[in-house]
PDB file of C-alpha atoms in Angstrom:
ATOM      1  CA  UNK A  13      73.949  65.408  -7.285  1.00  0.00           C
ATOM      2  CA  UNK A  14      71.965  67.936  -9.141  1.00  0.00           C
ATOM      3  CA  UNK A  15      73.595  70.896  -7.272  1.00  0.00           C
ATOM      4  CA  UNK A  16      76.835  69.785  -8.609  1.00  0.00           C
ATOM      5  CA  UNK A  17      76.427  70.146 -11.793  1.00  0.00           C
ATOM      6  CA  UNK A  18      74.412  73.354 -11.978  1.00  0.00           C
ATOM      7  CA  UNK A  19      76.725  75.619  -9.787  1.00  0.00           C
ATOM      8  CA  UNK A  20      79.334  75.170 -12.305  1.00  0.00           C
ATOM      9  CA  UNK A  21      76.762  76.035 -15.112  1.00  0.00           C
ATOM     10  CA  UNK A  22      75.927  79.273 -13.167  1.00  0.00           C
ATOM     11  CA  UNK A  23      79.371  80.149 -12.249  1.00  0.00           C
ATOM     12  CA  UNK A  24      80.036  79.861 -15.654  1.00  0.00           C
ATOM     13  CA  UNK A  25      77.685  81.882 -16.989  1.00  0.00           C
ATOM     14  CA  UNK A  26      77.633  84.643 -13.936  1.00  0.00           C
ATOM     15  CA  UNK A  27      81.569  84.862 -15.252  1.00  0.00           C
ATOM     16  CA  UNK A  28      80.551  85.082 -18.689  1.00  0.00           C
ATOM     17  CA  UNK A  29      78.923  88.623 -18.291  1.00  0.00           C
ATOM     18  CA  UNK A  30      81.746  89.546 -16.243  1.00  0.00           C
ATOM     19  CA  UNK A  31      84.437  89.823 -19.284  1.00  0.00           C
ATOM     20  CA  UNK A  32      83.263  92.773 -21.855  1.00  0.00           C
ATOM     21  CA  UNK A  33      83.155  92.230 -25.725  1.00  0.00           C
ATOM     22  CA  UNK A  34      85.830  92.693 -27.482  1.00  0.00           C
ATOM     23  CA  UNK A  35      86.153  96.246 -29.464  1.00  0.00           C
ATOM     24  CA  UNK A  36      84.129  95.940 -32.957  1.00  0.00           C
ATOM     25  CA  UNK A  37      87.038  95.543 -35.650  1.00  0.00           C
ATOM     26  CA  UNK A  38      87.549  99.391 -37.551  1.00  0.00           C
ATOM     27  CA  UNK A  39      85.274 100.159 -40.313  1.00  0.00           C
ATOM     28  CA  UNK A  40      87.910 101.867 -42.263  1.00  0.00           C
ATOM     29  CA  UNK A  41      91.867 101.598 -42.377  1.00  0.00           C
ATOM     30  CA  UNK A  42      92.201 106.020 -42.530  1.00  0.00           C
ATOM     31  CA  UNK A  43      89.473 108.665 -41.759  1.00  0.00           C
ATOM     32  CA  UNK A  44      90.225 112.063 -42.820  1.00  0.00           C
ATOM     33  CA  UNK A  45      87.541 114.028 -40.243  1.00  0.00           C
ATOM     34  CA  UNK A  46      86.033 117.585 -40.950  1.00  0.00           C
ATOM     35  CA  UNK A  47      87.909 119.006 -43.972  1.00  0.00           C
ATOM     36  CA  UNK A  48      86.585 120.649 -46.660  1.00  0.00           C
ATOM     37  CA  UNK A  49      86.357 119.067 -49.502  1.00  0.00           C
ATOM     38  CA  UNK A  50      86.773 119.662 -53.022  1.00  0.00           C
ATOM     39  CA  UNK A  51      86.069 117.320 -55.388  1.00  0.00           C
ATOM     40  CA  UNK A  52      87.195 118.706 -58.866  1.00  0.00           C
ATOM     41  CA  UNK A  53      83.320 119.418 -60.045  1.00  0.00           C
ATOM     42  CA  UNK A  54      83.971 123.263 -59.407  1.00  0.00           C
ATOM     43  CA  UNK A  55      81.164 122.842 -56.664  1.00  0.00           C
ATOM     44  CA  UNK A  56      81.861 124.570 -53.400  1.00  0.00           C
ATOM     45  CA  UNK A  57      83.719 122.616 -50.620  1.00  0.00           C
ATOM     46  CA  UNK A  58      81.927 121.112 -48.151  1.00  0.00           C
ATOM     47  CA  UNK A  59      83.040 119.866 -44.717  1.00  0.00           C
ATOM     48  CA  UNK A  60      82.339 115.820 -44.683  1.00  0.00           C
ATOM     49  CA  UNK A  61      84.889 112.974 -43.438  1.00  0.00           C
ATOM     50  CA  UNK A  62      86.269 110.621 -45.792  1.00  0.00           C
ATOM     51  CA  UNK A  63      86.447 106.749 -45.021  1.00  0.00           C
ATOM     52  CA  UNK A  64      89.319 104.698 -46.854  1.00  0.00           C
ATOM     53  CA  UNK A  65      89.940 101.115 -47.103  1.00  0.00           C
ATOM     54  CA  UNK A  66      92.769 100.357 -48.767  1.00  0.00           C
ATOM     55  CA  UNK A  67      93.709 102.395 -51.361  1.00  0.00           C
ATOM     56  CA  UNK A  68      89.992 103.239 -52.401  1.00  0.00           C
ATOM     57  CA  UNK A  69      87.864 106.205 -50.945  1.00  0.00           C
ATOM     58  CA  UNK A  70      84.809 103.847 -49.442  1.00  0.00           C
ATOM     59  CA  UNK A  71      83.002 106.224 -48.079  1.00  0.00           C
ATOM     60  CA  UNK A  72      82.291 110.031 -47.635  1.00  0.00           C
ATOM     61  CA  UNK A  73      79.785 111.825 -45.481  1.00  0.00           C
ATOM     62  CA  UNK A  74      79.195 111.826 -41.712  1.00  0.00           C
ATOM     63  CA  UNK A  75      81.302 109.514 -40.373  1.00  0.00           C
ATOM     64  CA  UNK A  76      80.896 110.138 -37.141  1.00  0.00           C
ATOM     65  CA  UNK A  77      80.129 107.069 -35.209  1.00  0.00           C
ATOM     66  CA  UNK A  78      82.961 105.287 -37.332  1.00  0.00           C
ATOM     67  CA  UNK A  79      86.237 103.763 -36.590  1.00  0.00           C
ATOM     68  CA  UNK A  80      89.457 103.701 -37.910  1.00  0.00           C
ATOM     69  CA  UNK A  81      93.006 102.338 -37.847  1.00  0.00           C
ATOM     70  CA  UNK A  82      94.122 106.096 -38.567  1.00  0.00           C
ATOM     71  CA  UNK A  83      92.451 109.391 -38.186  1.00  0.00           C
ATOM     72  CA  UNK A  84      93.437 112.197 -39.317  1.00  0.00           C
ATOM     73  CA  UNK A  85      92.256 115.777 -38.560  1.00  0.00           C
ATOM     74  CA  UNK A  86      91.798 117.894 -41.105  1.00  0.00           C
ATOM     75  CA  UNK A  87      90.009 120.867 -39.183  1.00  0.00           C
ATOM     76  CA  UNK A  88      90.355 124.142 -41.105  1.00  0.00           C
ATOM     77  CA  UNK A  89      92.216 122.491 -44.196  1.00  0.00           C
ATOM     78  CA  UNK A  90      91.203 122.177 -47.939  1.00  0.00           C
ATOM     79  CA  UNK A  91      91.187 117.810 -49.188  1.00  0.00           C
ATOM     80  CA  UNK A  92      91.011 117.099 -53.075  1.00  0.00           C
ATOM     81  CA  UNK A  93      91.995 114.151 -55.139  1.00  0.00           C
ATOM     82  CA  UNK A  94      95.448 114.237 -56.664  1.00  0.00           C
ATOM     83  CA  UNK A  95      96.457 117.221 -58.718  1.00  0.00           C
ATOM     84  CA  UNK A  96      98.037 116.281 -62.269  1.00  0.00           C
ATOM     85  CA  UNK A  97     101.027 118.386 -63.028  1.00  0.00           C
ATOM     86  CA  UNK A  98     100.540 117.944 -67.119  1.00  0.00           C
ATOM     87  CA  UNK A  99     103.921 119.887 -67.964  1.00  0.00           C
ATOM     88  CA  UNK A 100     106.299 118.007 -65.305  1.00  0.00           C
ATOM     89  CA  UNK A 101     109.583 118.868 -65.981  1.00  0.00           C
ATOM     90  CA  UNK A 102     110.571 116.603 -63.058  1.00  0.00           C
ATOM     91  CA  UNK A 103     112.268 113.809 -65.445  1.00  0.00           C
ATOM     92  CA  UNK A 104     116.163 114.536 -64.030  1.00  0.00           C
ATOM     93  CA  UNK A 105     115.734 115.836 -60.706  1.00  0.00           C
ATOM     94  CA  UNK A 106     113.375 112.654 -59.667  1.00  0.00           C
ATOM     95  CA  UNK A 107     116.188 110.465 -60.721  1.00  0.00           C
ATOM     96  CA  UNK A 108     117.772 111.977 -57.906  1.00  0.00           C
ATOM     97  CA  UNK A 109     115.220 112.641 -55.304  1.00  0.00           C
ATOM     98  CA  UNK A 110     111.861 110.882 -55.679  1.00  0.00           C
ATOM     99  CA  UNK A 111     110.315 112.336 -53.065  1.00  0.00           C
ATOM    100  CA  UNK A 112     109.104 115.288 -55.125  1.00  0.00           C
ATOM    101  CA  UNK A 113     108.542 117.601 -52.850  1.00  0.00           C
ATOM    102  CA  UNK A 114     108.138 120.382 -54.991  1.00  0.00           C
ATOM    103  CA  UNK A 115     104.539 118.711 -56.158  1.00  0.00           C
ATOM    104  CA  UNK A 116     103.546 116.616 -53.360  1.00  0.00           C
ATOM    105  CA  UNK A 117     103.542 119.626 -50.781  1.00  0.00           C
ATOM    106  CA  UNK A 118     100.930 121.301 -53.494  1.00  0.00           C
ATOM    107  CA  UNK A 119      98.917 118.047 -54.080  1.00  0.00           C
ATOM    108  CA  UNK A 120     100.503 116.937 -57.145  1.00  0.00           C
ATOM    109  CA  UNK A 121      99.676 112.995 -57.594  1.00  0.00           C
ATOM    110  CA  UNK A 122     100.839 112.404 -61.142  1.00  0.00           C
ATOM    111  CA  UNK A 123     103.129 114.248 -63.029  1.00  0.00           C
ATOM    112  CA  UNK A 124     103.033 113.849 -66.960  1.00  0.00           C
ATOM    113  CA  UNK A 125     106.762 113.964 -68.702  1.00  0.00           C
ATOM    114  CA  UNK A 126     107.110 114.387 -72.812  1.00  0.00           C
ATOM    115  CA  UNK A 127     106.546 117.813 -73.779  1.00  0.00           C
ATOM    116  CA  UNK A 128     108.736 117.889 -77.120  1.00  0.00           C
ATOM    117  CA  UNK A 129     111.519 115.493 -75.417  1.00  0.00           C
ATOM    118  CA  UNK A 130     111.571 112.525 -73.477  1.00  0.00           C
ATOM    119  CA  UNK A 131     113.712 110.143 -71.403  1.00  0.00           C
ATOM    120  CA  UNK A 132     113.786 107.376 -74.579  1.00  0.00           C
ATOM    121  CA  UNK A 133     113.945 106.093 -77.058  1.00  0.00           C
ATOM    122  CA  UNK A 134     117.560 107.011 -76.725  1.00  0.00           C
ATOM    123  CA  UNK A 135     120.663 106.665 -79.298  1.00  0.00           C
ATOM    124  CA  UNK A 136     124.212 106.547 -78.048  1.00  0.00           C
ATOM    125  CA  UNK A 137     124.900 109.308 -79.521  1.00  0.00           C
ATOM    126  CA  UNK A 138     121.944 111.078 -77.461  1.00  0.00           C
ATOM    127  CA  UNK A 139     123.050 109.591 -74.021  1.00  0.00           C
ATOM    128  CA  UNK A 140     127.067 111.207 -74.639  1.00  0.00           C
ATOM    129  CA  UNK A 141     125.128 114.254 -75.535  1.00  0.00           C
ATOM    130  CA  UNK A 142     122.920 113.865 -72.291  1.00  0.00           C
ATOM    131  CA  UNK A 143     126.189 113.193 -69.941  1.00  0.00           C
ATOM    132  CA  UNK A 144     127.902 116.322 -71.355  1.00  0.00           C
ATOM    133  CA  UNK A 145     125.385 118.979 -70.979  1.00  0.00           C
ATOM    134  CA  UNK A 146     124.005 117.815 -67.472  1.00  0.00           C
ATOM    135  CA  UNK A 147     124.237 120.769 -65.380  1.00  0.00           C
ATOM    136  CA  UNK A 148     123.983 120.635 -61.468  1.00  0.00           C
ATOM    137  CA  UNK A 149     121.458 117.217 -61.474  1.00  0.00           C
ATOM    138  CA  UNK A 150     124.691 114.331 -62.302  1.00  0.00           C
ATOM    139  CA  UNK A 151     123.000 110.941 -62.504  1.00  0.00           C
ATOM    140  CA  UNK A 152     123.862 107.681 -64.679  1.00  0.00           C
ATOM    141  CA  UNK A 153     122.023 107.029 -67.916  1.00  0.00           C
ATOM    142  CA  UNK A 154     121.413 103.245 -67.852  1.00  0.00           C
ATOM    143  CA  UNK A 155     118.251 103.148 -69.868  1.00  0.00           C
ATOM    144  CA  UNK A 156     118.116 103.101 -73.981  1.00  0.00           C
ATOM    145  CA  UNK A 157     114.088 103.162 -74.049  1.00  0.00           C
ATOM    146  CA  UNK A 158     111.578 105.173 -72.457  1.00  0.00           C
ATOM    147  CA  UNK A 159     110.111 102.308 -71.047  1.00  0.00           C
ATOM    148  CA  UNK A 160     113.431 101.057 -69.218  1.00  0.00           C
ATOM    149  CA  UNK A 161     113.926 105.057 -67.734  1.00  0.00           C
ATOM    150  CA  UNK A 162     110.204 104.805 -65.940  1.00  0.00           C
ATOM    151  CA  UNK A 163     111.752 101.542 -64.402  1.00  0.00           C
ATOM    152  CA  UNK A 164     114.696 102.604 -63.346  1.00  0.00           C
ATOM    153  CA  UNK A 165     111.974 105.266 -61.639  1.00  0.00           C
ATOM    154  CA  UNK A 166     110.183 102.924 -60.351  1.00  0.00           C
ATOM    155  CA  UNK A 167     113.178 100.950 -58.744  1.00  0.00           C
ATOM    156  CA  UNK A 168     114.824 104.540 -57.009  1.00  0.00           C
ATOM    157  CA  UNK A 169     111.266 105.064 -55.699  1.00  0.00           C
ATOM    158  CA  UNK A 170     109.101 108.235 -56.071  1.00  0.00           C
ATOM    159  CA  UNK A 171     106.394 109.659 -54.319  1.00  0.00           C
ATOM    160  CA  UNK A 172     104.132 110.388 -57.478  1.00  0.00           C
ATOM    161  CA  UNK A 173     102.742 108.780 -60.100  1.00  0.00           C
ATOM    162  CA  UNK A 174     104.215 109.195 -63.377  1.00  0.00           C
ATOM    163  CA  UNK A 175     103.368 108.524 -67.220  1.00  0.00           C
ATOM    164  CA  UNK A 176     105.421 110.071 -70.065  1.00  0.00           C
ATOM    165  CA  UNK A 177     104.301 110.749 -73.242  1.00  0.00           C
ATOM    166  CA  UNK A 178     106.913 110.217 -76.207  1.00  0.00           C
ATOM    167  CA  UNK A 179     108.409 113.668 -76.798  1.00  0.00           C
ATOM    168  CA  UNK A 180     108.483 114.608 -81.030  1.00  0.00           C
ATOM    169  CA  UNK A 181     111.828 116.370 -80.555  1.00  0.00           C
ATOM    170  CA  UNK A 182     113.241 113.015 -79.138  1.00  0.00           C
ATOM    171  CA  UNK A 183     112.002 110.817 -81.670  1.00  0.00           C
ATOM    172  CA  UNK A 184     113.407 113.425 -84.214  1.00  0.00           C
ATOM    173  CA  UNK A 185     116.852 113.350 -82.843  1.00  0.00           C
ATOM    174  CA  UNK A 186     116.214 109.535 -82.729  1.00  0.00           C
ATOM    175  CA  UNK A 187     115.581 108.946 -86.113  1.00  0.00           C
ATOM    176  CA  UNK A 188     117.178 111.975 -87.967  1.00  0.00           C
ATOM    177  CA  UNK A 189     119.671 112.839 -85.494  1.00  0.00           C
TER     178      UNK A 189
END
């Protein structure tokens, strides 16, 4: 009666160490492997991975015996944070195409709008002057304040961040016309 009962306790555990473990779960969701890396101190690059989770850099260093859902290789090639283009002039032609190109290709993150004009606040007399001077870039204004153009951003979709200050000239014309 014994042997009955311990065979299947055996076979159980003889197929137990049969099956492996599963994979350990990814450390990180990316891992950018063997770039350089500068990191906007004016220090000299140095070659290190990077380890993100989420949208936060977790880790950087040797990350060598670490996993990820992505890797990418960046053998031979320069990684920095986000550039901040603080002169964009990128207000019409993002409306658009929000893929911005132009700045993402060169590491552009953010770009800053308002320089001495801005998309709002806007009078109706501003928007008819708007319509009739747009060259090439043809696009609908459906905004009145600044606030309203960065959401109708927003809802097209771009690649970069963006921030605007209030340009002087506009809140001249605004108020003074």
């Amino acid at each position: 009666m014994r042997r009955v009962h311990v065979l299947p306790i055996v076979f159980l555990l003889a197929g137990a160490g049969c099956s492996s473990p599963p994979p350990p779960a990814p450390t990180f969701d990316v891992i950018v492997r063997g770039g350089t890396v500068y990191d906007g101190s004016g220090a000299p690059g140095r070659r290190v991975d990077i380890g993100i989770t989420g949208d936060r850099i977790t880790r950087i260093g040797d990350l060598a015996g670490e996993s990820a859902q992505t890797t990418v290789d960046a053998a031979g090639k320069a990684v920095a944070p986000g550039f901040i283009n603080m002169l964009s002039w990128a207000t019409e032609s993002l409306l658009v195409d929000g893929r911005s190109q132009g700045d993402i290709r060169q590491g552009v993150t953010l770009e800053i709008f308002g320089e001495g004009s801005s998309m709002g606040p806007l009078s109706d007399t501003m928007k008819k002057r708007m319509v009739e001077e747009m060259g090439d870039i043809k696009y609908a204004i459906t905004w009145t304040t600044l606030a309203e153009y960065l959401k109708e951003l927003e809802r097209r979709g771009v690649s970069t961040n963006v921030a605007s200050f209030i340009g002087a000239t506009t809140i001249r014309e605004h108020v003074i016309g």
